[in-house]
Amino acid sequence: MCCTFGDRQDVEWWRSKNLELKLAITEDGRMTDLAGKYKGLPIREARRAILEDLKKNGLLLEQKAIVHEVQTHERCGTEIEFLTRPQWMIRVLDAKEALIQQADKINWYPPFMKNRYINWVENLAWDWCISRQRFFGVPFPVWHCQDCGKFVLAEDKDLPVDPLTDPAPKSCECGSSNLKGDPDVMDTWATSSLTPAINWKWGEKDEMRELHPMSLRPQAHEIIRTWAFYTITKSYYHFQDIPWKNIAISGFVTPPRELFSLPKKLISDLNQGKVSKALLRIFEQNGYPLLEGAQIEVLEKNGRWFIFCETEEASQYFLIRKDSKKVPQVYDGEEEARKRAGGHAKFIKKRGKAKISKSKHGDKYSPIGLLEKYSADGLRLWASSAPLGSDLPLNLDDFEQNKRFLTKIWNAFRFADIHIQGEKPQKPDQLEAIDGYILLRLDETIEYATRYFEEYDYRTARLQIDQFFKSTFCDDYIEIVKDRLYNKDQYSQNALDSARFTLYQCGFHILRLYSPFIPHITEELYQILYRDREGLDSIHLASWPEKLDLVADKEEVLDSGRAFISALYYIRKIKGNRKMSLKDILPSLRISCHPEKKGLFEKYLENLKATGKVENIEFLDSEKKQEARFIVEGEAEEIFEFLY
Ligand SMILES: [Zn+2]
Ligand SMILES: [Zn+2]
């Protein structure tokens, strides 16, 4: 061996075999004495000079370009050379087992993300190097003795210090005061791994030790091996404890899916199990640059192609429908992807190579452009639609849809405002049946949303809230309550009070349920509609909603409410079938059902007539318990099946 390091393997051999250290390159990139007559030349010039000499002496047999792996700097592409240099390290290799045990004490959301941590720790081959030779950063509070090589540490009370400008607190134990400050700075993770402890003010006068361990670390999946791992490591070393009880790991925004299409030729390549360069290029152009030498596995199963590969950011798994030009699904966890692919899948293994580069997108997709066009609430609403831990493709159609949704919420609340007016509505003596039903559905929604939020599943929580707001509140309730609000003289004071109370309560609860997702529009509506009546300065100071629990006979109210809403739905459908407008009066409707079920509809008879615009409703007895038939002019037009 003429010099010690060509690549990382050499470093490992040098250490494991206790080889002699021979350095051919200096820190400023020039050849050392080892290079003989080439000493002092920069690396590339030395290469040229050596080639010239070989040619001159007739020793060069052939010269041709080859492709091989070279480690380069990620920003400028300059080749990297290994140097030996003292660094500050934190020992982690002998704590692997303990660090894995720490992970078991933490709740991982979603749970499969823990595997990434464990894989990382199990495969660690180096200790943690925390020093960097850069200008900016947190300095090491250390002075080195120039006479004996030992060092002097700063006093706790003097921290923070910059050893390059501040004097050492004392002389070296050898008696020398010839001390020099350490020029290195700490790597980002060396300090960001202390964020929980910094937040509970570790070591400060107003330390809040009771906040340790913290409840939650939110972060994305690409820094599990850095931010999450180092925070767990630091907490273990400093406090013999976990830094937080829970970690919620989100995904990335991926490029618009509509751009990611596969030409026919590639699909036929895939059919033959080929992974071509063109395929790799498509992956890269679409924001999934593959790792150098990435392992690619292609699997066909049930008419779908699964492509397993490692991209620059993380292991990602692609599911492609055979014969489809689009990639409908990207899995970010191996477990999930393999589950989808089926347990006993046979994989065709191929090795692919692709250049690493960052994907580029137009301004159309820049965060600022999206914010300006769709508002902060629109952007948040969209981001909350990704399942926790999964990547979310950028799709402008979703933004348009969310924009319409924000208009819908604004309009629904303006409608409610017109009819609430005056003092905060108090609970009426008797809740109208449909009002009780809606408030029960609201209670259900609060219960589900709370449960999902507690598991950091904000997406499913939002789906529950959406379902209640869009379907139950807007499509059903507002339509039903309109008759009461527009024809006040036909209803009792109690019925009107009940409507005001229900509109008010639903509205205030819906706003609070939505406030984590769309903080601006909910705040605006709160200021206009609720602030004077509720007294709090902001909706974001209000507590998370709790169940109202105002209805005693829950099951009966839910069953009859559902029957009523379904009956309304069928009446509208019948009118549609007969090309009638919803406002047209249907002269007569007969509902044929089992006598036991009749009560469910009868309870709502007047509402059904008023909201459905039906002049006369009659009941016919039927023996069938599981269905109700809606009959107009002797013909059963719609059949409603009871699920209960
Ligand atoms: Zn560089
Ligand atoms: Zn000394």
XYZ file of C-alpha atoms and ligand atoms in Angstrom:
646
model
C 0.000 0.000 0.000
C 1.619 3.236 -1.113
C -0.916 5.540 0.541
C -3.542 4.839 3.149
C -6.908 5.960 1.833
C -8.545 5.510 -1.541
C -12.027 5.016 -0.217
C -13.982 4.249 2.922
C -13.091 0.553 2.744
C -9.411 1.506 3.056
C -10.191 3.475 6.209
C -11.870 0.444 7.732
C -8.991 -1.867 6.788
C -6.418 0.608 8.064
C -8.153 0.601 11.441
C -9.035 -3.084 11.729
C -5.608 -4.330 10.539
C -3.609 -1.686 12.436
C -1.791 -0.607 9.292
C 0.790 2.142 9.123
C -0.604 5.580 8.275
C 0.729 6.946 4.992
C -0.689 10.285 3.925
C -0.138 11.267 0.294
C -2.274 14.434 0.353
C -2.070 17.509 2.577
C -5.035 19.442 3.973
C -4.736 21.985 1.169
C -4.947 19.273 -1.480
C -1.265 18.936 -2.463
C 0.946 15.868 -2.727
C 3.228 15.079 0.240
C 6.811 13.734 0.384
C 5.386 10.293 -0.367
C 4.780 11.474 -3.942
C 8.500 11.989 -4.544
C 9.113 14.361 -7.442
C 5.397 15.265 -7.545
C 5.506 16.663 -4.008
C 3.712 20.006 -3.659
C 1.600 19.641 -6.800
C -2.188 19.951 -6.466
C -3.887 16.554 -6.948
C -5.094 17.084 -10.530
C -1.815 18.568 -11.706
C 0.035 15.651 -10.145
C -2.233 13.278 -12.063
C -1.445 15.031 -15.341
C 2.279 15.069 -14.603
C 2.272 11.351 -13.776
C 0.447 10.595 -17.040
C 2.925 12.675 -19.022
C 5.843 10.824 -17.444
C 4.256 7.444 -18.187
C 3.751 8.444 -21.834
C 7.257 9.860 -22.140
C 8.716 6.594 -20.915
C 6.513 4.481 -23.172
C 4.783 2.875 -20.205
C 1.202 3.871 -21.096
C -0.496 1.025 -22.994
C -4.029 2.369 -23.365
C -6.144 5.332 -22.267
C -9.964 5.276 -22.194
C -12.874 6.742 -20.222
C -14.448 4.507 -17.611
C -17.445 4.863 -15.297
C -16.774 4.250 -11.621
C -18.033 5.408 -8.240
C -16.409 8.483 -6.766
C -17.612 10.228 -3.607
C -18.222 13.900 -4.301
C -19.387 16.980 -2.446
C -23.162 17.166 -2.868
C -23.257 20.860 -3.780
C -20.341 21.409 -6.154
C -19.454 17.880 -7.249
C -15.787 18.167 -6.183
C -14.179 14.788 -5.457
C -13.706 13.979 -1.786
C -10.403 12.775 -0.328
C -9.948 11.282 3.131
C -7.711 13.053 5.615
C -6.843 12.095 9.171
C -7.670 14.870 11.537
C -8.653 15.018 15.209
C -12.427 15.287 15.644
C -14.770 15.410 18.610
C -16.781 12.208 18.767
C -19.592 10.906 20.951
C -19.428 7.180 21.484
C -22.600 5.441 20.311
C -21.458 2.066 18.980
C -21.268 0.502 22.440
C -24.754 1.793 23.354
C -26.686 0.343 20.412
C -28.755 -2.029 22.501
C -29.705 0.619 25.055
C -30.586 3.073 22.294
C -32.918 0.529 20.711
C -34.521 -0.077 24.108
C -35.108 3.672 24.422
C -37.051 3.619 21.143
C -39.315 0.917 22.560
C -40.333 3.249 25.379
C -41.562 5.865 22.900
C -44.884 5.716 21.016
C -44.168 5.972 17.306
C -46.884 7.370 15.042
C -47.202 5.708 12.576
C -45.669 2.640 14.264
C -43.693 1.378 11.238
C -41.418 4.419 11.437
C -39.755 2.845 14.468
C -38.278 0.210 12.144
C -36.329 2.879 10.339
C -34.787 3.973 13.600
C -33.966 0.413 14.621
C -32.445 -0.431 11.219
C -30.315 2.674 11.449
C -29.037 1.946 14.948
C -28.394 -1.729 14.218
C -26.314 -0.866 11.154
C -24.288 1.969 12.666
C -20.605 1.500 11.822
C -19.128 4.781 13.109
C -19.357 6.764 16.301
C -21.008 10.163 16.184
C -18.676 12.878 14.927
C -19.915 16.190 16.328
C -17.158 18.582 15.191
C -17.051 20.513 11.947
C -14.356 22.707 10.426
C -16.584 25.616 9.496
C -16.774 29.276 10.434
C -20.295 29.517 11.871
C -21.551 27.269 14.637
C -21.441 26.655 18.370
C -17.768 26.551 19.483
C -16.239 23.884 21.707
C -15.411 25.534 25.076
C -11.910 24.047 25.072
C -8.294 25.317 25.034
C -5.428 23.038 24.001
C -2.088 23.166 25.804
C 0.651 23.753 23.240
C 3.270 22.231 25.537
C 1.815 18.936 26.788
C -1.245 18.353 24.511
C -3.789 18.177 27.347
C -6.741 20.534 27.394
C -8.504 22.990 29.683
C -12.312 23.247 29.807
C -14.349 26.418 30.373
C -16.013 26.916 33.768
C -19.769 26.282 33.761
C -20.441 29.792 35.064
C -18.582 31.377 32.132
C -20.575 29.643 29.383
C -21.110 30.429 26.599
C -17.535 31.223 25.581
C -15.658 31.537 22.315
C -12.228 30.008 22.989
C -10.784 31.806 19.954
C -11.327 35.215 21.591
C -11.943 34.466 25.295
C -8.984 33.556 27.531
C -8.829 30.164 29.247
C -10.018 30.275 32.896
C -6.783 28.741 34.221
C -3.461 27.366 33.067
C -2.858 23.759 32.090
C -2.190 21.197 34.821
C 1.397 20.987 33.485
C 1.747 24.622 34.526
C 1.901 26.004 31.015
C -0.270 28.938 30.038
C 0.562 28.496 26.378
C -3.053 27.610 25.462
C -4.827 27.804 22.123
C -8.618 27.864 21.634
C -10.239 24.963 19.748
C -11.071 26.202 16.229
C -13.888 23.707 15.505
C -17.633 24.247 15.773
C -20.351 21.739 16.566
C -22.410 20.011 13.941
C -26.066 21.099 13.769
C -27.319 17.860 15.320
C -25.021 18.213 18.320
C -27.147 21.134 19.489
C -30.525 20.464 17.843
C -30.495 17.088 19.606
C -30.944 19.081 22.815
C -34.116 20.906 21.740
C -36.377 19.300 24.379
C -33.877 20.083 27.157
C -33.367 23.615 25.829
C -37.142 24.076 25.900
C -37.503 22.981 29.504
C -34.543 25.252 30.272
C -32.110 22.637 31.478
C -29.569 24.187 33.828
C -31.273 27.583 33.920
C -32.678 29.272 37.026
C -36.273 28.751 35.914
C -35.719 25.160 34.812
C -38.986 23.274 34.216
C -37.853 19.732 34.865
C -41.472 18.596 35.148
C -41.794 19.066 31.377
C -39.316 16.239 30.834
C -40.000 13.984 29.015
C -41.904 16.194 26.597
C -45.137 14.868 25.142
C -44.449 15.110 21.412
C -41.742 15.400 18.762
C -43.260 16.273 15.370
C -40.886 15.814 12.425
C -40.603 14.305 8.956
C -39.178 10.906 8.092
C -35.886 11.919 6.461
C -34.317 12.942 9.768
C -35.211 9.908 11.861
C -31.563 8.861 11.616
C -30.357 12.310 12.636
C -32.681 14.569 14.631
C -34.745 11.778 16.235
C -31.776 9.447 16.767
C -29.440 12.068 18.216
C -32.147 13.523 20.473
C -32.832 10.068 21.877
C -29.079 9.511 22.280
C -28.482 12.805 24.093
C -31.453 12.317 26.383
C -30.234 8.837 27.230
C -26.712 10.028 28.026
C -27.697 13.148 29.977
C -30.863 11.987 31.755
C -31.009 8.178 31.285
C -34.480 8.789 29.945
C -36.497 9.284 26.757
C -36.749 12.872 25.461
C -40.470 12.649 24.634
C -43.291 10.152 25.065
C -44.534 10.338 21.479
C -43.077 10.995 18.070
C -45.352 11.827 15.115
C -43.644 11.510 11.760
C -45.014 13.181 8.681
C -44.242 12.673 5.013
C -43.105 14.938 2.209
C -44.831 16.809 -0.538
C -44.076 14.979 -3.757
C -44.286 16.407 -7.270
C -47.635 16.598 -9.022
C -48.683 13.094 -9.864
C -50.088 13.986 -13.252
C -46.534 14.629 -14.454
C -45.463 11.166 -13.519
C -46.495 9.061 -16.473
C -44.843 6.052 -18.003
C -44.539 5.798 -21.783
C -45.753 2.565 -23.421
C -42.216 1.468 -24.250
C -41.264 1.451 -20.574
C -44.309 -0.517 -19.634
C -43.357 -3.175 -22.142
C -39.810 -3.133 -20.717
C -41.300 -3.658 -17.303
C -43.367 -6.515 -18.651
C -40.123 -8.185 -19.588
C -38.604 -7.407 -16.207
C -36.228 -4.787 -17.621
C -35.366 -1.652 -15.719
C -34.101 0.725 -18.342
C -32.155 3.951 -18.057
C -35.169 5.791 -19.410
C -37.264 4.518 -16.507
C -34.706 5.728 -14.002
C -34.624 9.091 -15.738
C -38.402 9.377 -15.384
C -38.178 8.633 -11.698
C -35.546 11.300 -11.302
C -37.360 13.929 -13.353
C -40.422 13.399 -11.232
C -38.744 14.106 -7.967
C -37.731 10.585 -7.008
C -34.015 10.641 -7.819
C -32.695 7.159 -7.253
C -29.655 6.537 -5.130
C -26.422 5.754 -6.858
C -26.463 2.012 -7.376
C -29.963 1.752 -5.931
C -31.371 -1.704 -5.658
C -34.459 -1.908 -7.821
C -36.957 -4.661 -7.477
C -39.835 -5.102 -9.854
C -42.729 -7.352 -9.078
C -45.844 -8.194 -10.997
C -48.828 -9.224 -8.977
C -52.525 -9.169 -9.811
C -52.134 -6.866 -12.769
C -50.065 -4.327 -10.881
C -46.427 -3.465 -11.012
C -44.621 -2.810 -7.793
C -41.292 -1.085 -8.025
C -39.218 -1.096 -4.880
C -36.287 1.231 -4.866
C -34.294 3.611 -2.761
C -34.495 7.257 -3.693
C -32.250 10.061 -2.600
C -34.430 10.982 0.354
C -35.530 7.609 1.602
C -36.601 4.154 0.645
C -39.699 4.530 -1.428
C -41.938 2.013 -2.999
C -43.951 2.568 -6.094
C -47.066 0.759 -7.089
C -47.856 1.008 -10.772
C -50.932 -0.429 -12.346
C -49.987 -2.559 -15.304
C -50.902 -0.889 -18.599
C -51.498 2.372 -16.807
C -49.619 5.506 -17.686
C -49.879 6.888 -14.203
C -48.276 6.001 -10.934
C -51.167 5.984 -8.534
C -49.433 5.183 -5.292
C -46.136 5.795 -3.575
C -45.501 3.924 -0.369
C -43.049 5.273 2.043
C -42.696 2.273 4.257
C -41.383 -1.040 3.126
C -43.724 -2.898 5.431
C -46.811 -1.266 3.960
C -45.643 -1.681 0.370
C -44.784 -5.337 0.792
C -48.087 -5.951 2.517
C -49.850 -4.498 -0.517
C -47.718 -6.573 -2.832
C -48.618 -9.765 -0.996
C -46.486 -11.825 1.324
C -45.097 -14.485 -0.994
C -44.117 -12.247 -3.852
C -41.188 -13.204 -6.024
C -39.019 -10.265 -6.901
C -37.041 -9.668 -10.019
C -33.894 -7.942 -8.872
C -32.162 -5.386 -11.004
C -29.470 -2.923 -10.257
C -30.020 0.581 -11.479
C -27.806 3.608 -11.519
C -28.914 7.165 -11.718
C -27.290 10.501 -11.167
C -28.303 12.314 -8.013
C -29.916 15.662 -8.574
C -32.593 17.759 -6.972
C -35.832 17.902 -8.881
C -36.890 21.239 -10.264
C -40.395 22.586 -10.520
C -41.897 25.728 -11.925
C -43.089 28.662 -9.834
C -46.606 27.337 -10.211
C -45.813 24.912 -7.420
C -43.722 27.127 -5.153
C -45.044 27.406 -1.584
C -45.239 31.212 -1.824
C -47.132 31.039 -5.121
C -49.598 28.551 -3.639
C -50.019 30.673 -0.503
C -50.762 33.770 -2.525
C -53.219 32.010 -4.763
C -54.981 29.718 -2.311
C -54.381 31.355 1.116
C -52.691 29.936 4.190
C -55.883 28.145 5.202
C -56.135 26.548 1.760
C -52.554 25.304 2.021
C -53.078 23.923 5.534
C -56.310 22.245 4.551
C -54.511 20.550 1.696
C -51.524 19.505 3.829
C -53.836 17.958 6.416
C -55.183 15.539 3.820
C -52.048 13.353 3.910
C -52.146 10.285 6.134
C -49.519 10.643 8.857
C -46.169 9.395 7.589
C -47.234 9.293 3.940
C -46.086 11.575 1.195
C -48.626 13.808 -0.475
C -48.443 14.526 -4.202
C -49.020 18.135 -5.125
C -52.263 18.321 -7.027
C -53.770 21.670 -7.988
C -57.263 20.175 -8.323
C -57.209 19.567 -4.572
C -56.409 23.232 -4.020
C -59.334 24.334 -6.170
C -61.624 22.014 -4.256
C -60.402 23.384 -0.933
C -60.980 26.923 -2.146
C -64.615 26.043 -2.847
C -64.829 24.450 0.577
C -63.645 27.642 2.279
C -66.386 29.549 0.447
C -68.911 26.944 1.563
C -67.974 27.293 5.221
C -68.158 31.085 4.960
C -71.625 30.966 3.372
C -72.988 28.410 5.830
C -71.991 30.587 8.777
C -73.357 33.753 7.218
C -76.676 31.923 6.792
C -76.640 30.841 10.435
C -75.799 34.385 11.552
C -78.879 35.893 9.904
C -81.085 33.527 11.866
C -79.330 33.559 15.224
C -79.341 37.345 15.924
C -79.483 38.805 19.419
C -78.346 37.279 22.707
C -76.600 33.915 22.980
C -79.413 31.351 22.498
C -80.225 29.324 25.611
C -81.279 25.692 25.625
C -85.048 25.514 24.896
C -87.478 23.738 27.239
C -87.833 20.985 24.701
C -85.390 20.248 21.860
C -87.147 19.562 18.559
C -86.571 15.970 17.422
C -84.366 16.849 14.429
C -82.377 19.316 16.529
C -81.714 16.583 19.083
C -80.637 14.288 16.261
C -78.172 16.824 14.834
C -76.706 17.565 18.258
C -76.228 13.831 18.809
C -74.404 13.547 15.503
C -72.276 16.497 16.599
C -71.426 14.641 19.820
C -70.381 11.599 17.785
C -68.182 13.783 15.594
C -66.495 15.396 18.597
C -65.848 11.979 20.087
C -64.286 10.565 16.903
C -62.274 13.673 16.069
C -60.870 13.794 19.595
C -59.919 10.134 19.505
C -58.104 10.492 16.167
C -56.349 13.663 17.238
C -55.078 11.885 20.313
C -53.328 9.456 17.978
C -52.017 12.334 15.855
C -54.192 11.087 13.001
C -55.246 14.579 11.987
C -56.360 13.427 8.563
C -58.991 10.997 9.804
C -60.062 13.526 12.436
C -60.661 16.016 9.641
C -62.562 13.506 7.521
C -64.953 13.019 10.448
C -65.432 16.766 10.844
C -65.880 17.207 7.070
C -68.506 14.494 7.024
C -70.494 16.203 9.758
C -70.134 19.723 8.415
C -70.667 19.095 4.711
C -73.221 16.338 4.757
C -75.076 16.339 8.082
C -75.013 20.060 8.838
C -75.081 21.750 5.403
C -76.845 19.256 3.145
C -79.314 17.893 5.681
C -79.834 20.188 8.637
C -79.719 23.611 6.995
C -82.152 22.418 4.327
C -84.493 21.025 6.980
C -84.372 24.007 9.318
C -85.047 26.513 6.529
C -88.812 25.919 6.661
C -88.869 26.768 10.364
C -86.758 29.878 9.869
C -88.619 31.195 6.840
C -92.158 30.421 8.084
C -91.845 31.451 11.719
C -95.583 32.052 12.159
C -96.296 28.369 11.591
C -94.075 27.199 14.464
C -94.174 27.480 18.248
C -91.765 29.749 20.127
C -90.113 26.626 21.552
C -89.496 25.241 18.042
C -87.908 28.539 16.991
C -85.774 28.699 20.155
C -84.683 25.123 19.505
C -83.563 26.003 15.960
C -81.591 29.056 17.102
C -79.932 27.079 19.893
C -79.006 24.195 17.560
C -77.620 26.447 14.823
C -75.581 28.348 17.379
C -74.159 25.288 19.123
C -73.378 23.411 15.902
C -71.692 26.491 14.490
C -69.531 27.190 17.520
C -68.473 23.550 17.793
C -67.750 23.212 14.077
C -65.565 26.321 14.205
C -63.559 24.957 17.110
C -63.215 21.540 15.468
C -61.889 23.191 12.308
C -59.731 25.808 14.024
C -56.505 23.714 14.038
C -56.876 23.165 10.279
C -58.050 26.569 9.063
C -57.099 29.020 11.818
C -57.730 32.231 9.871
C -61.238 31.795 8.513
C -62.442 30.212 11.771
C -61.012 33.155 13.716
C -62.686 35.645 11.376
C -66.063 33.915 11.718
C -65.606 33.714 15.475
C -64.925 37.444 15.677
C -68.028 38.257 13.627
C -70.480 35.751 15.075
C -69.380 34.474 18.454
C -66.975 36.810 20.184
C -69.568 39.110 21.752
C -71.608 36.157 22.957
C -68.757 33.916 24.133
C -66.478 36.602 25.535
C -63.100 35.050 24.660
C -60.800 37.273 22.599
C -60.000 34.554 20.083
C -61.275 31.150 19.044
C -57.745 29.905 19.591
C -58.169 30.606 23.312
C -61.304 28.449 23.451
C -61.101 24.927 24.816
C -61.365 21.889 22.565
C -65.075 21.006 22.226
C -66.619 18.432 24.489
C -69.800 16.452 23.974
C -73.010 18.362 24.763
C -74.869 15.253 25.898
C -78.315 16.882 25.759
C -80.374 13.968 24.476
C -81.633 11.199 26.740
C -83.012 8.525 24.414
C -80.040 8.414 22.065
C -80.823 5.270 20.107
C -84.406 6.231 19.326
C -83.401 9.762 18.309
C -80.650 8.483 16.010
C -82.893 5.849 14.370
C -85.789 8.191 13.692
C -83.463 10.996 12.593
C -81.810 8.694 10.071
C -85.200 7.469 8.839
C -86.363 11.065 8.394
C -83.245 12.154 6.503
C -83.451 9.090 4.272
C -87.149 9.744 3.613
C -86.306 13.296 2.568
C -83.609 11.962 0.291
C -86.073 9.595 -1.402
C -88.715 12.292 -1.774
C -86.163 14.452 -3.592
C -85.159 11.512 -5.737
C -88.797 10.819 -6.635
C -89.244 14.453 -7.630
C -86.117 14.199 -9.735
C -87.401 11.044 -11.439
C -90.626 12.860 -12.264
C -88.810 15.959 -13.507
C -90.329 18.033 -10.712
C -88.481 20.882 -9.025
C -87.760 20.392 -5.318
C -90.077 23.305 -4.559
C -92.996 21.693 -6.417
C -95.627 20.176 -4.152
C -96.006 16.395 -4.335
C -99.770 15.893 -3.776
C -99.622 12.497 -2.153
C -97.062 9.999 -0.882
C -97.648 6.629 0.726
C -95.028 4.952 2.870
C -95.412 1.215 3.198
C -93.581 -0.204 6.208
C -93.840 -2.568 9.177
C -96.034 -1.169 11.993
C -93.011 -1.186 14.333
C -91.142 1.166 12.016
C -94.057 3.511 11.404
C -93.259 5.470 14.539
C -89.841 6.448 13.181
C -91.465 8.340 10.303
C -94.539 9.533 12.186
C -92.428 11.418 14.628
C -91.267 13.584 11.734
C -94.511 13.691 9.778
C -94.928 17.474 9.900
C -91.225 18.094 9.104
C -91.420 15.632 6.259
C -94.385 17.436 4.733
C -92.912 20.889 5.264
C -89.336 20.198 4.157
C -90.168 17.625 1.493
C -93.059 19.758 0.195
C -95.558 16.918 0.257
C -99.247 17.704 0.710
C -100.394 14.416 2.171
C -98.541 11.402 3.623
C -100.278 8.092 4.399
C -98.914 4.877 5.860
C -99.563 1.338 4.634
C -98.810 -1.715 6.741
C -96.250 -4.137 5.427
C -94.862 -7.355 6.892
C -91.313 -6.617 5.863
C -89.339 -5.247 8.791
C -86.220 -4.440 6.841
C -87.597 -2.036 4.262
C -89.886 0.898 3.653
C -91.420 1.544 0.224
C -92.128 5.043 -1.012
C -95.173 4.905 -3.247
C -96.520 7.573 -5.563
C -99.658 6.925 -7.633
C -99.722 3.219 -6.855
C -96.114 2.505 -7.876
C -93.258 1.860 -5.476
C -90.678 4.309 -6.699
C -87.989 4.009 -4.081
C -87.201 1.375 -1.492
C -85.436 2.265 1.716
C -83.602 -0.501 3.534
C -83.273 -0.295 7.286
C -79.860 -1.170 8.550
C -81.126 -1.314 12.108
Zn -17.974 21.716 -2.617
Zn -0.017 21.319 29.380
